XYZ file of C-alpha atoms in Angstrom:
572
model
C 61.755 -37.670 6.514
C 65.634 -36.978 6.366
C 67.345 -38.846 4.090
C 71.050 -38.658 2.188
C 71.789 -39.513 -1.103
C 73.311 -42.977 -2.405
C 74.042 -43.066 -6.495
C 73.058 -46.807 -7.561
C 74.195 -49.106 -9.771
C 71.692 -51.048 -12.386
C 72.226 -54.607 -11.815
C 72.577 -55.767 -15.249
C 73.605 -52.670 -17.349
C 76.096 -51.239 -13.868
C 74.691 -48.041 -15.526
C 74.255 -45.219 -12.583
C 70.749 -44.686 -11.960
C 68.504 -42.145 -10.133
C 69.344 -41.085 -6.462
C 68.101 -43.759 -4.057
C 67.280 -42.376 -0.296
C 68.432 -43.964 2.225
C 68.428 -43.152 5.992
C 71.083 -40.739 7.048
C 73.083 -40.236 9.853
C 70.211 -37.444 11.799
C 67.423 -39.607 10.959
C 65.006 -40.076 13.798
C 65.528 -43.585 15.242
C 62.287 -45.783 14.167
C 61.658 -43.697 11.180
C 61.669 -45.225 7.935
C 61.734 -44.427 4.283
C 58.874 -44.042 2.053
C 57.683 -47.584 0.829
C 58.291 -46.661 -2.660
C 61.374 -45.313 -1.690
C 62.896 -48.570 -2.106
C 65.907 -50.246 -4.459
C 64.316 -52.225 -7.297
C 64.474 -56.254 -7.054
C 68.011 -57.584 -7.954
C 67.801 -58.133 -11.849
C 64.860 -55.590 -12.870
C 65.276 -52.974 -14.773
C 62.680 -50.736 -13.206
C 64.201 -47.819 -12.286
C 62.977 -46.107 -8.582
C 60.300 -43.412 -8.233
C 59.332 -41.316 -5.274
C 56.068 -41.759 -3.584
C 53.342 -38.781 -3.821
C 52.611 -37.208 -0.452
C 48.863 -36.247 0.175
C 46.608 -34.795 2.803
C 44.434 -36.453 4.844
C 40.929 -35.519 5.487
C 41.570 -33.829 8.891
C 43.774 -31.408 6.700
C 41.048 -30.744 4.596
C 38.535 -30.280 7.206
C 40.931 -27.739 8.724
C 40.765 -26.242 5.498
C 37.742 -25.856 4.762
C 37.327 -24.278 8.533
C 39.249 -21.493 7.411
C 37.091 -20.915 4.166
C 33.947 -21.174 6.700
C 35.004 -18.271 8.733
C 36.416 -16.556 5.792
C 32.803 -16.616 5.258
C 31.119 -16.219 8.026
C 33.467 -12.536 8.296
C 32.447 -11.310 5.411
C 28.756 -12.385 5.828
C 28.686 -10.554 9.149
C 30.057 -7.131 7.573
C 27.660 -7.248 4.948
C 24.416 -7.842 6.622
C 25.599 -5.913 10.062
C 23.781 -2.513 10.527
C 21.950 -2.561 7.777
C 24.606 -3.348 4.952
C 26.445 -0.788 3.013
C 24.285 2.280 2.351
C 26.466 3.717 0.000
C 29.397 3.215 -2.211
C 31.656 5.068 -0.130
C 30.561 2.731 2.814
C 31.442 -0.395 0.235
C 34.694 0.855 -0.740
C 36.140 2.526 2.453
C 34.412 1.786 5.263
C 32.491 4.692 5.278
C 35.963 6.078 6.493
C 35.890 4.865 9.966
C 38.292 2.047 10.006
C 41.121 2.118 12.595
C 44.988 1.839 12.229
C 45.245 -2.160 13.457
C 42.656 -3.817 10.987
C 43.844 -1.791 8.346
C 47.625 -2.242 9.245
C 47.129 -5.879 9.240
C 45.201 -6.145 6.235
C 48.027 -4.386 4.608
C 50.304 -6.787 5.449
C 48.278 -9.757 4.597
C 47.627 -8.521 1.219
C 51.301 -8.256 0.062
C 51.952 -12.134 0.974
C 50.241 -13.529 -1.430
C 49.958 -17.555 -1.586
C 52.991 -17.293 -4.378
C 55.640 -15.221 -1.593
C 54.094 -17.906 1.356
C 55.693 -20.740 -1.074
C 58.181 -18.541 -2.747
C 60.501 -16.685 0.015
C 60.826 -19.985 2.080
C 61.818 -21.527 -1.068
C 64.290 -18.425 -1.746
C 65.740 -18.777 1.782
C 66.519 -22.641 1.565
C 68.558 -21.934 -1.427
C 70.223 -18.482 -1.173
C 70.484 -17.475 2.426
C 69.111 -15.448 5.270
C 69.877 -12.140 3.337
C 66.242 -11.942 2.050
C 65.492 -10.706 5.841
C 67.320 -7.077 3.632
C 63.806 -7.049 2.508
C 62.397 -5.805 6.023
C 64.803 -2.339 5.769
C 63.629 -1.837 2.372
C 60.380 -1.881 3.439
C 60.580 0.186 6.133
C 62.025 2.737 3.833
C 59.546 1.940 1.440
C 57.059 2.856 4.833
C 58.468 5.836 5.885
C 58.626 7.944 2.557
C 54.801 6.224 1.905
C 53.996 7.799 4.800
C 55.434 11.461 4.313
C 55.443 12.028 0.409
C 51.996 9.657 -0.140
C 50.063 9.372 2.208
C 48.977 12.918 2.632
C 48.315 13.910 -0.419
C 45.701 11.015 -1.048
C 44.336 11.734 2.458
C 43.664 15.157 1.836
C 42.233 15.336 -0.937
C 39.736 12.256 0.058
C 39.887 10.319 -3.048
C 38.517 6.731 -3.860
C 40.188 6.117 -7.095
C 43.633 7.257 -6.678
C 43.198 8.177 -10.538
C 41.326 11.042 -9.740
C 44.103 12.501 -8.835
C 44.959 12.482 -12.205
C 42.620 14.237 -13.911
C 42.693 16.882 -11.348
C 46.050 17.288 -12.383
C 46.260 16.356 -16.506
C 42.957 15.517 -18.132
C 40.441 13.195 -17.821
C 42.304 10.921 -21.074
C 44.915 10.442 -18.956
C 42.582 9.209 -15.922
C 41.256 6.358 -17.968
C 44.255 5.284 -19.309
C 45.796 4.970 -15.457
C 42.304 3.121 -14.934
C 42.526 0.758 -17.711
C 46.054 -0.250 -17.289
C 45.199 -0.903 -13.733
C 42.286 -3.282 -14.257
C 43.893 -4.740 -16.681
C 47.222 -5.772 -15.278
C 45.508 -6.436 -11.651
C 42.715 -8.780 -13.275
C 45.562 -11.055 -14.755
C 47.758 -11.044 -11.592
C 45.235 -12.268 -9.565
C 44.348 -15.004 -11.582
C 47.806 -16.204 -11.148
C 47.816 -15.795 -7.262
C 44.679 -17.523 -7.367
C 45.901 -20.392 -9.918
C 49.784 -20.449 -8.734
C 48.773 -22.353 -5.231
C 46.767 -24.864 -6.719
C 49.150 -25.949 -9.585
C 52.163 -26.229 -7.029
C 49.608 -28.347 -4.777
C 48.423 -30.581 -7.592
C 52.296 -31.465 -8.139
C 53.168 -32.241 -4.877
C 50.155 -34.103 -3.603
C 48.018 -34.193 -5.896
C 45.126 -32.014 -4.467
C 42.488 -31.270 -7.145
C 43.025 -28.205 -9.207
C 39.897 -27.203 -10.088
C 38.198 -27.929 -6.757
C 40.849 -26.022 -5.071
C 40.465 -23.064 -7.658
C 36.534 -23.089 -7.733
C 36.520 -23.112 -3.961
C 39.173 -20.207 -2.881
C 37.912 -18.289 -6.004
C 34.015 -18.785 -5.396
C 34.339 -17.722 -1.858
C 36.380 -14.926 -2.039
C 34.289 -13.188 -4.386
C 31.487 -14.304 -2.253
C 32.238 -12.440 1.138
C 34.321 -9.223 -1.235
C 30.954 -8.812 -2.935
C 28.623 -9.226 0.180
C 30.829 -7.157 2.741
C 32.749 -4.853 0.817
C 35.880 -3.052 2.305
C 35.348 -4.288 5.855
C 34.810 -7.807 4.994
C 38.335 -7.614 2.893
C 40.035 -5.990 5.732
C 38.548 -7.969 8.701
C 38.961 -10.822 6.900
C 42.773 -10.264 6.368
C 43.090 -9.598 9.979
C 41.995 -13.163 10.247
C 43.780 -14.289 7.467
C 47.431 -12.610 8.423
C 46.970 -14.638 11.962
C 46.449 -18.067 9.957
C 49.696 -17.267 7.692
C 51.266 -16.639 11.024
C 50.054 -19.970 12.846
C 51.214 -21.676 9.857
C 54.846 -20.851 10.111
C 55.265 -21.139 13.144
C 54.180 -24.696 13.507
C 56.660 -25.580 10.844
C 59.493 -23.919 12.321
C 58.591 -25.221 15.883
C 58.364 -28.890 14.337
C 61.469 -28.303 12.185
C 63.693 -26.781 14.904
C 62.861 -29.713 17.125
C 63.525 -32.371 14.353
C 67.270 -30.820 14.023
C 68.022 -30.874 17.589
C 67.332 -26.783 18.550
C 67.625 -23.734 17.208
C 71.364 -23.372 17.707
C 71.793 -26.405 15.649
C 69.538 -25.105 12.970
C 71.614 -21.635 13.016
C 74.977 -23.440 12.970
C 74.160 -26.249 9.654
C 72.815 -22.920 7.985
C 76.452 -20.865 8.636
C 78.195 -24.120 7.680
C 75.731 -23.573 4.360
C 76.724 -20.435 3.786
C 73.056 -19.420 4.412
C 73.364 -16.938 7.311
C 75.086 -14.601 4.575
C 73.285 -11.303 5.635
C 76.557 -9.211 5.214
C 76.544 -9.547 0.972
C 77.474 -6.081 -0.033
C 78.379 -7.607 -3.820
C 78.009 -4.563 -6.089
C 78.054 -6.671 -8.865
C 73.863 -6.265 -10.757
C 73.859 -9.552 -12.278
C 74.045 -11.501 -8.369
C 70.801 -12.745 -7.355
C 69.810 -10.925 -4.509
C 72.539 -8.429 -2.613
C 72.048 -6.052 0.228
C 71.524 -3.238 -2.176
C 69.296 -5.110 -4.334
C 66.643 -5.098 -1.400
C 67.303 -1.383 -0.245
C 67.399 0.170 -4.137
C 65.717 -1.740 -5.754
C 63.074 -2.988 -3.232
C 62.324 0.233 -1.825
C 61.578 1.711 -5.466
C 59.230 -1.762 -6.283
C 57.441 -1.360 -2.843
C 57.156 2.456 -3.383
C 54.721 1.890 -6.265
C 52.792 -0.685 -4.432
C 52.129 1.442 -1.168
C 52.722 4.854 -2.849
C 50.400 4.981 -5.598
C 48.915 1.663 -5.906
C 44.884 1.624 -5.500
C 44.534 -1.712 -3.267
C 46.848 0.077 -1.005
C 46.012 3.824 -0.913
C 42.066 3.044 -0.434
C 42.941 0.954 2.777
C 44.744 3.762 4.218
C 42.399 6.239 3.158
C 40.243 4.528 4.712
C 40.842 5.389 8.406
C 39.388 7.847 10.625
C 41.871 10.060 10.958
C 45.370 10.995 8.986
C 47.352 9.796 12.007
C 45.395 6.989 12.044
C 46.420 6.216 8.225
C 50.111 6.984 9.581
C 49.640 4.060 12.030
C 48.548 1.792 10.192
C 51.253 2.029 8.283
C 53.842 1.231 10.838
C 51.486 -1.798 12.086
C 51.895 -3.185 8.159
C 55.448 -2.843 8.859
C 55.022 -4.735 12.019
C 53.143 -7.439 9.959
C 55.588 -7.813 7.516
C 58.442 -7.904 9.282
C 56.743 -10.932 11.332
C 55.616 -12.442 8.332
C 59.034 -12.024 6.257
C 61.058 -13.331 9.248
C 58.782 -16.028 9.645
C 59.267 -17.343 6.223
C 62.908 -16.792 6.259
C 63.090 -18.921 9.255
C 61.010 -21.770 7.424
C 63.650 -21.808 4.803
C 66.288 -22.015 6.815
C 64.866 -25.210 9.307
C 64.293 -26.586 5.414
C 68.128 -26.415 4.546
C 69.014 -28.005 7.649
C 66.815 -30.473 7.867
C 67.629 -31.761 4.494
C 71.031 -30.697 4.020
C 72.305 -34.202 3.566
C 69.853 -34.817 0.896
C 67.950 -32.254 -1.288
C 64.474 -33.122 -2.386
C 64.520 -31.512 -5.528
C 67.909 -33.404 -6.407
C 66.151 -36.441 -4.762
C 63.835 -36.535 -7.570
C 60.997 -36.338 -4.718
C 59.919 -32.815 -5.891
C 59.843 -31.250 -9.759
C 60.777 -27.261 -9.080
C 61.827 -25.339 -6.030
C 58.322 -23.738 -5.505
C 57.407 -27.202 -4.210
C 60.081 -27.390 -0.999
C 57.610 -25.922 1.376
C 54.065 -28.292 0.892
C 56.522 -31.372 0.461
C 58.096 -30.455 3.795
C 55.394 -29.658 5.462
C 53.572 -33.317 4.606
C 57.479 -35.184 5.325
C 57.384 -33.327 9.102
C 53.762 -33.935 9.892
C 53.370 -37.162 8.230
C 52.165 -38.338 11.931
C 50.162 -35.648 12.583
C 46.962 -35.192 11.325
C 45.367 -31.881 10.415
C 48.796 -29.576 10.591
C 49.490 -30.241 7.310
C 45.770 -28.696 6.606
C 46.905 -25.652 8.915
C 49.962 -24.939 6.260
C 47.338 -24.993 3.344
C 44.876 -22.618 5.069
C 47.951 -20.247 5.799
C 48.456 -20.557 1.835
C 45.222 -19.772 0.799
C 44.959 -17.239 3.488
C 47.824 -15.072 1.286
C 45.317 -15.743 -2.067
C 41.910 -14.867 -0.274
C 43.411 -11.741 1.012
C 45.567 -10.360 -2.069
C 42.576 -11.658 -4.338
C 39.739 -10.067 -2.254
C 41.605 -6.875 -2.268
C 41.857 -7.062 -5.895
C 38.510 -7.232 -6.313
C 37.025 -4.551 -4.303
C 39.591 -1.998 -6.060
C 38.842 -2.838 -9.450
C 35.354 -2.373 -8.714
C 36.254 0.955 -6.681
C 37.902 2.393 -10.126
C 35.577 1.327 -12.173
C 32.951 2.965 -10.233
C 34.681 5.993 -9.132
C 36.271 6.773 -12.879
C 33.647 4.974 -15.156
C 30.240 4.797 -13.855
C 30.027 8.359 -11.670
C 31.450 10.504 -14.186
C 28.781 9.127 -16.412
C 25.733 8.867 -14.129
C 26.070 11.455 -11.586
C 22.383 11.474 -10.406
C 22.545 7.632 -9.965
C 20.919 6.849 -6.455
C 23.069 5.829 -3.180
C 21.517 2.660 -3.044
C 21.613 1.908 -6.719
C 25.301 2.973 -6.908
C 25.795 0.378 -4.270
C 24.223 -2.448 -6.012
C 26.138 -1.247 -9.295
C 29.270 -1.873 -7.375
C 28.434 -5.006 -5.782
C 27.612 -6.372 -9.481
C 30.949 -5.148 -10.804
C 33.075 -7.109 -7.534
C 30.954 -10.046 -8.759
C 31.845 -9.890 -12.476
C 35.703 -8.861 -11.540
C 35.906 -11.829 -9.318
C 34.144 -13.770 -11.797
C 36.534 -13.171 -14.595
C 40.020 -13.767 -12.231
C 38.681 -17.051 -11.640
C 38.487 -17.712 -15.349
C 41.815 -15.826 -15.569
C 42.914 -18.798 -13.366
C 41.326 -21.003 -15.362
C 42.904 -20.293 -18.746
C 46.223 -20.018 -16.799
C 46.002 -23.577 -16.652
C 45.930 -24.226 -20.252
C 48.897 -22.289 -20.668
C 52.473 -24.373 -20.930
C 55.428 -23.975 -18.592
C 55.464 -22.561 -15.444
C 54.229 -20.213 -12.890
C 54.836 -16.929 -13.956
C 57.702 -14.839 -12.275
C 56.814 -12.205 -9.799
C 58.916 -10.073 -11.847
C 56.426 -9.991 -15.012
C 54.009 -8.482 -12.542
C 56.051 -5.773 -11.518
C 56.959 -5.191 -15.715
C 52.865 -4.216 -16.071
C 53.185 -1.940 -12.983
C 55.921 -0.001 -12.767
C 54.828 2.084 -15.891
C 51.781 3.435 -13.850
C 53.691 5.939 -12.102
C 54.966 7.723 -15.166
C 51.047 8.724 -15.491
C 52.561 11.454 -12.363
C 55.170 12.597 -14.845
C 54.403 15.621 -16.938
C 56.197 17.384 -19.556
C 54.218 19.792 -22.704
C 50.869 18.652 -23.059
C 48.343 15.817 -22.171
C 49.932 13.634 -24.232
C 53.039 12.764 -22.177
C 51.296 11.602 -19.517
C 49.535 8.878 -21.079
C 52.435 8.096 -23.304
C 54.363 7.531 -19.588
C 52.416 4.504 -19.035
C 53.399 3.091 -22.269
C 56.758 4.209 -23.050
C 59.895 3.058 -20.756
C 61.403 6.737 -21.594
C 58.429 8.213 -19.429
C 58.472 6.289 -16.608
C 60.144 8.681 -13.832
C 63.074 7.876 -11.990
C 63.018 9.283 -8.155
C 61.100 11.079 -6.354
C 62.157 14.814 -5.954
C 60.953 16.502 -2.930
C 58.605 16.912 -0.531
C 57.095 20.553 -0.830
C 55.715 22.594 1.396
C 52.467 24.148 0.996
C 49.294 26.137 2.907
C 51.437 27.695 5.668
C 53.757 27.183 8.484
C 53.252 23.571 10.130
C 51.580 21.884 6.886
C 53.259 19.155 4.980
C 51.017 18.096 2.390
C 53.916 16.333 0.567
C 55.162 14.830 -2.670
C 54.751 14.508 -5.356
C 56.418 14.848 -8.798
C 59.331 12.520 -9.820
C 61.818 13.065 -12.714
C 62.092 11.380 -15.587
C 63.855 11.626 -19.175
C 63.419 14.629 -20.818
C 61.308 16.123 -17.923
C 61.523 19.192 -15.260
C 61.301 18.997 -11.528
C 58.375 20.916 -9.789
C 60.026 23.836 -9.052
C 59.890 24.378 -4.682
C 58.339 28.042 -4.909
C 55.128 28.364 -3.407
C 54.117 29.765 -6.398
C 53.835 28.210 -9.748
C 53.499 30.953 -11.602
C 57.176 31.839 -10.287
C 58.643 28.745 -11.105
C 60.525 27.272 -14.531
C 58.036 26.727 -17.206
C 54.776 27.805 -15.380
C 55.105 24.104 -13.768
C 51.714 23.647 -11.204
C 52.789 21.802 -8.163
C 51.618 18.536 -7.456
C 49.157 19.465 -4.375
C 47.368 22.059 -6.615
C 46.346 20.152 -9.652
C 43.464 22.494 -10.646
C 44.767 26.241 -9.672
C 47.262 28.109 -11.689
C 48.810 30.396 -8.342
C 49.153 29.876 -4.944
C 47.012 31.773 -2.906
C 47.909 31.899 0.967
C 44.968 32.312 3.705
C 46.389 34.466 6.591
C 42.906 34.280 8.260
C 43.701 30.873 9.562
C 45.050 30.304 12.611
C 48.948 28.782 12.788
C 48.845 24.542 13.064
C 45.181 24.586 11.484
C 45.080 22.297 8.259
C 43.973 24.899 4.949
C 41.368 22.913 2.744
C 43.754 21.736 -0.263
C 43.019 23.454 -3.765
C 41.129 21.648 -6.409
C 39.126 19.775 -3.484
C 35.778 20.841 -1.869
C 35.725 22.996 0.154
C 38.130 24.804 -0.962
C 37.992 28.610 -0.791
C 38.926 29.103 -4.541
C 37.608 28.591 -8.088
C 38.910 26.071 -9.607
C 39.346 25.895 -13.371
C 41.848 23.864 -15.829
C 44.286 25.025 -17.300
């Protein structure tokens, strides 16, 4: 409940001791304080200690309804119609998924259960300015969708490492590959083991059952249903995050008194500080921070990142893949605002007292579950709604996980090898692999625990990813490429250009970026007239450009280096 802060006094020493709540001035009339919330007997030299919040079974039963249907999706896509017949029909739909699912699932997939406790958290503490992140975003949309997006479309790639060998060699493939499953594998045992730490702190909900169960299931449904289980499952999913934060800001906003009150304790705050234009690097978050620096970090996840590209790939049509990129944007921006909005109702609701100064909560990542329990102490099974809507981010970033690593393992591993391998057998292969993957991020998880301090920063993830683009960079031989996903000096800086390729009215797009010691792509249609010999970026496999006047004006040319294309295609 609300409470403000009173410093006491120890009886016999008249030492200060830890901050005793006592009802403040908004409490609701009738409420009281915790029972152990309470001054020790006159004389004792016990010192006070904050009672531990827990849920009740209707909030577990809640729960576990969402892990039911979670279920029940992903048993439905992977027993429907006969099952997956192939691997492309396991990875991508068989290519006939639609802009909204896909949209959706896009945006459930970035809010993982570590941004559903963290950007509420963020707000309460810094301000409303994290709603910058929505522009960079869209930014971080709109170039996806005109430098990216075609180029993976067209060329109808799985693995988006394909694209390198097409382009470098078939070392620097597996090295993209290898980082990726590597670096993804540990990230998603954290999102899978963050949740249930910050849980156990706060009320003291079983780790391991909450790890085993969330981790068990997801790889359950990913490995029966495949891509269509993951994305109709996030549709699902992004709705329960949704539901989630909006009963906590409805029950928060009516707590303060309305939302004019809510707005005007958070300006009094210094919270509704959306105009912070502080060039200064070393400030915390700035509006510049979110457009520069967000835009570039969201680049690589929607750009070139696999869980992203082969959901977008994944759609009928190109436009299609264009929508459902604006419908993620959509998402997000309801999401983000949503959880801005949570933080804010938490700031005012406990501005006269702060939990974590309280000594009622251990870290910041713990505001959100101990206000959730505090507001809906009275009401049974909400509480349960706010930890379905956290689990909901881990099932759908962790299920998406899973079916990409298994997707480039398959696609850059196992068919290169065994290119006779049988539809059906190819299919089980993969299945097996989303198995082991999701397998080994629950033990990920698992050792995560053993490990001292805290959850690990978001920040640490984005240190093992941003190297991957430099794999896009090339300068003299093979080598550099794979050195770029090692060596900071590789990684490139900006993207250059958009070229323009195959004729009037065709914008295949992107896609070489500039880095130290490197050369643009030079904007002539044809390499050989450019600086260096340099191949463009949408003709990874031919040495010249070759126009085909027999096609008709506004009809798409077959891209080079793909089948179907009207040229040989050698290496060079």
């Amino acid at each position: 409940m609300l409470y403000s802060c009173a410093v006491s006094l120890c009886s016999v020493c008249r030492v200060p001791v830890l901050c005793v709540p006592r009802p403040c001035a908004v409490s609701l009339a009738g409420v009281s304080p915790p029972a152990a919330a309470t001054l020790a007997p006159a004389g004792s030299l016990e010192l006070w200690a904050p009672g531990r919040l827990t849920f009740s079974l209707w909030d577990y039963g809640v729960f576990a309804l969402m892990l039911l249907m979670s279920t029940g999706i992903g048993l439905f896509h992977g027993l429907a119609r006969g099952g997956q017949k192939t691997s492309e029909d396991f990875f991508t739909g068989g290519r006939r998924m639609s802009a909204l699912p896909v949209g959706l699932s896009l945006s459930a997939s970035f809010m993982s259960a570590i941004q559903v406790l963290g950007v509420p958290a963020e707000a309460h503490r810094y301000g409303a300015k994290f709603l910058w992140m929505c522009l960079g975003q869209l930014l971080n949309t709109l170039l996806t969708a005109k430098l990216f997006l075609p180029v993976f479309y067209r060329l109808g790639l799985t693995s988006t490492y394909e694209y390198l060998e097409r382009r470098f060699s078939r070392s620097v493939r597996l090295c993209g590959t290898l980082q990726y499953v590597m670096a993804t594998m540990l990230y998603t045992g954290i999102v899978i083991y963050a949740p249930a730490l910050i849980l156990n702190q706060v009320t003291g909900l079983d780790i391991w059952a909450s790890l085993l169960s969330t981790g068990v299931i997801c790889t359950f449904y990913t490995t029966i249903g495949g891509m269509k289980a993951v994305i109709w499952t996030d549709v699902f999913q992004v709705f329960v995050m949704l539901s989630g934060f909006l009963a906590i800001i409805i029950r928060g906003v009516l707590l303060v008194g309305g939302p004019t009150m809510v707005l005007t304790i958070a300006a009094n705050g210094s919270r509704m500080n959306l105009a912070d234009f502080n060039p200064d690097p070393r400030s915390r978050y700035t509006v510049w921070t979110f457009l520069v620096g967000g835009t570039l970090v969201w680049l690589s996840m929607y750009g070139v990142n696999q869980a992203q590209v082969q959901r977008y790939v994944a759609c009928r049509t190109e436009r299609e893949a264009r929508m459902a990129l604006l419908v993620n944007q959509v998402g997000l921006f309801c999401i983000v605002s949503s959880a801005v909005a949570c933080g804010l109702v938490m700031f005012a609701l406990y501005k006269d007292c702060d939990p974590l100064l309280a000594g009622y909560i251990s870290a910041p990542d713990q505001y959100m579950p101990y206000l959730v329990l505090d507001i809906f102490k009275t009401s049974p099974g909400v509480p349960g709604l706010f930890l379905a809507c956290a689990y909901s981010g881990t099932l759908s970033t962790a299920s998406t996980s899973i079916n990409a690593m298994a997707a480039v393992t398959v696609e850059d591993l196992v068919k290169p090898r065994l290119p006779a391998l049988a539809p059906r057998r190819l299919t089980l292969i993969s299945k097996g692999l989303s198995l082991i993957y999701g397998t080994s991020c629950i033990t990920v998880a698992a050792l995560a625990s053993l490990l001292g301090g805290g959850v690990l920063q978001p920040g640490q993830w984005g240190l093992a990813l941003t190297p991957l683009p430099g794999l896009l960079h090339r300068h003299g031989g093979d080598q550099r490429p794979a050195a770029g996903c090692l060596h900071p000096g590789h990684v490139p800086a900006h993207v250059l250009y958009s070229r323009r390729a195959g004729g009037p009215g065709r914008w295949p797009g992107l896609l070489l970026v500039g880095g130290r010691g490197g050369h643009p792509v030079p904007p002539q249609c044809c390499d050989h007239g450019g600086a260096a010999g340099l191949r463009s970026p949408l003709s990874p496999l031919q040495p010249h450009c070759r126009r085909q006047p027999h096609l008709a004006a506004g009809t798409a040319a077959p891209l080079r280096g793909t089948p179907g294309a009207s040229t040989p295609s050698h290496r060079g």
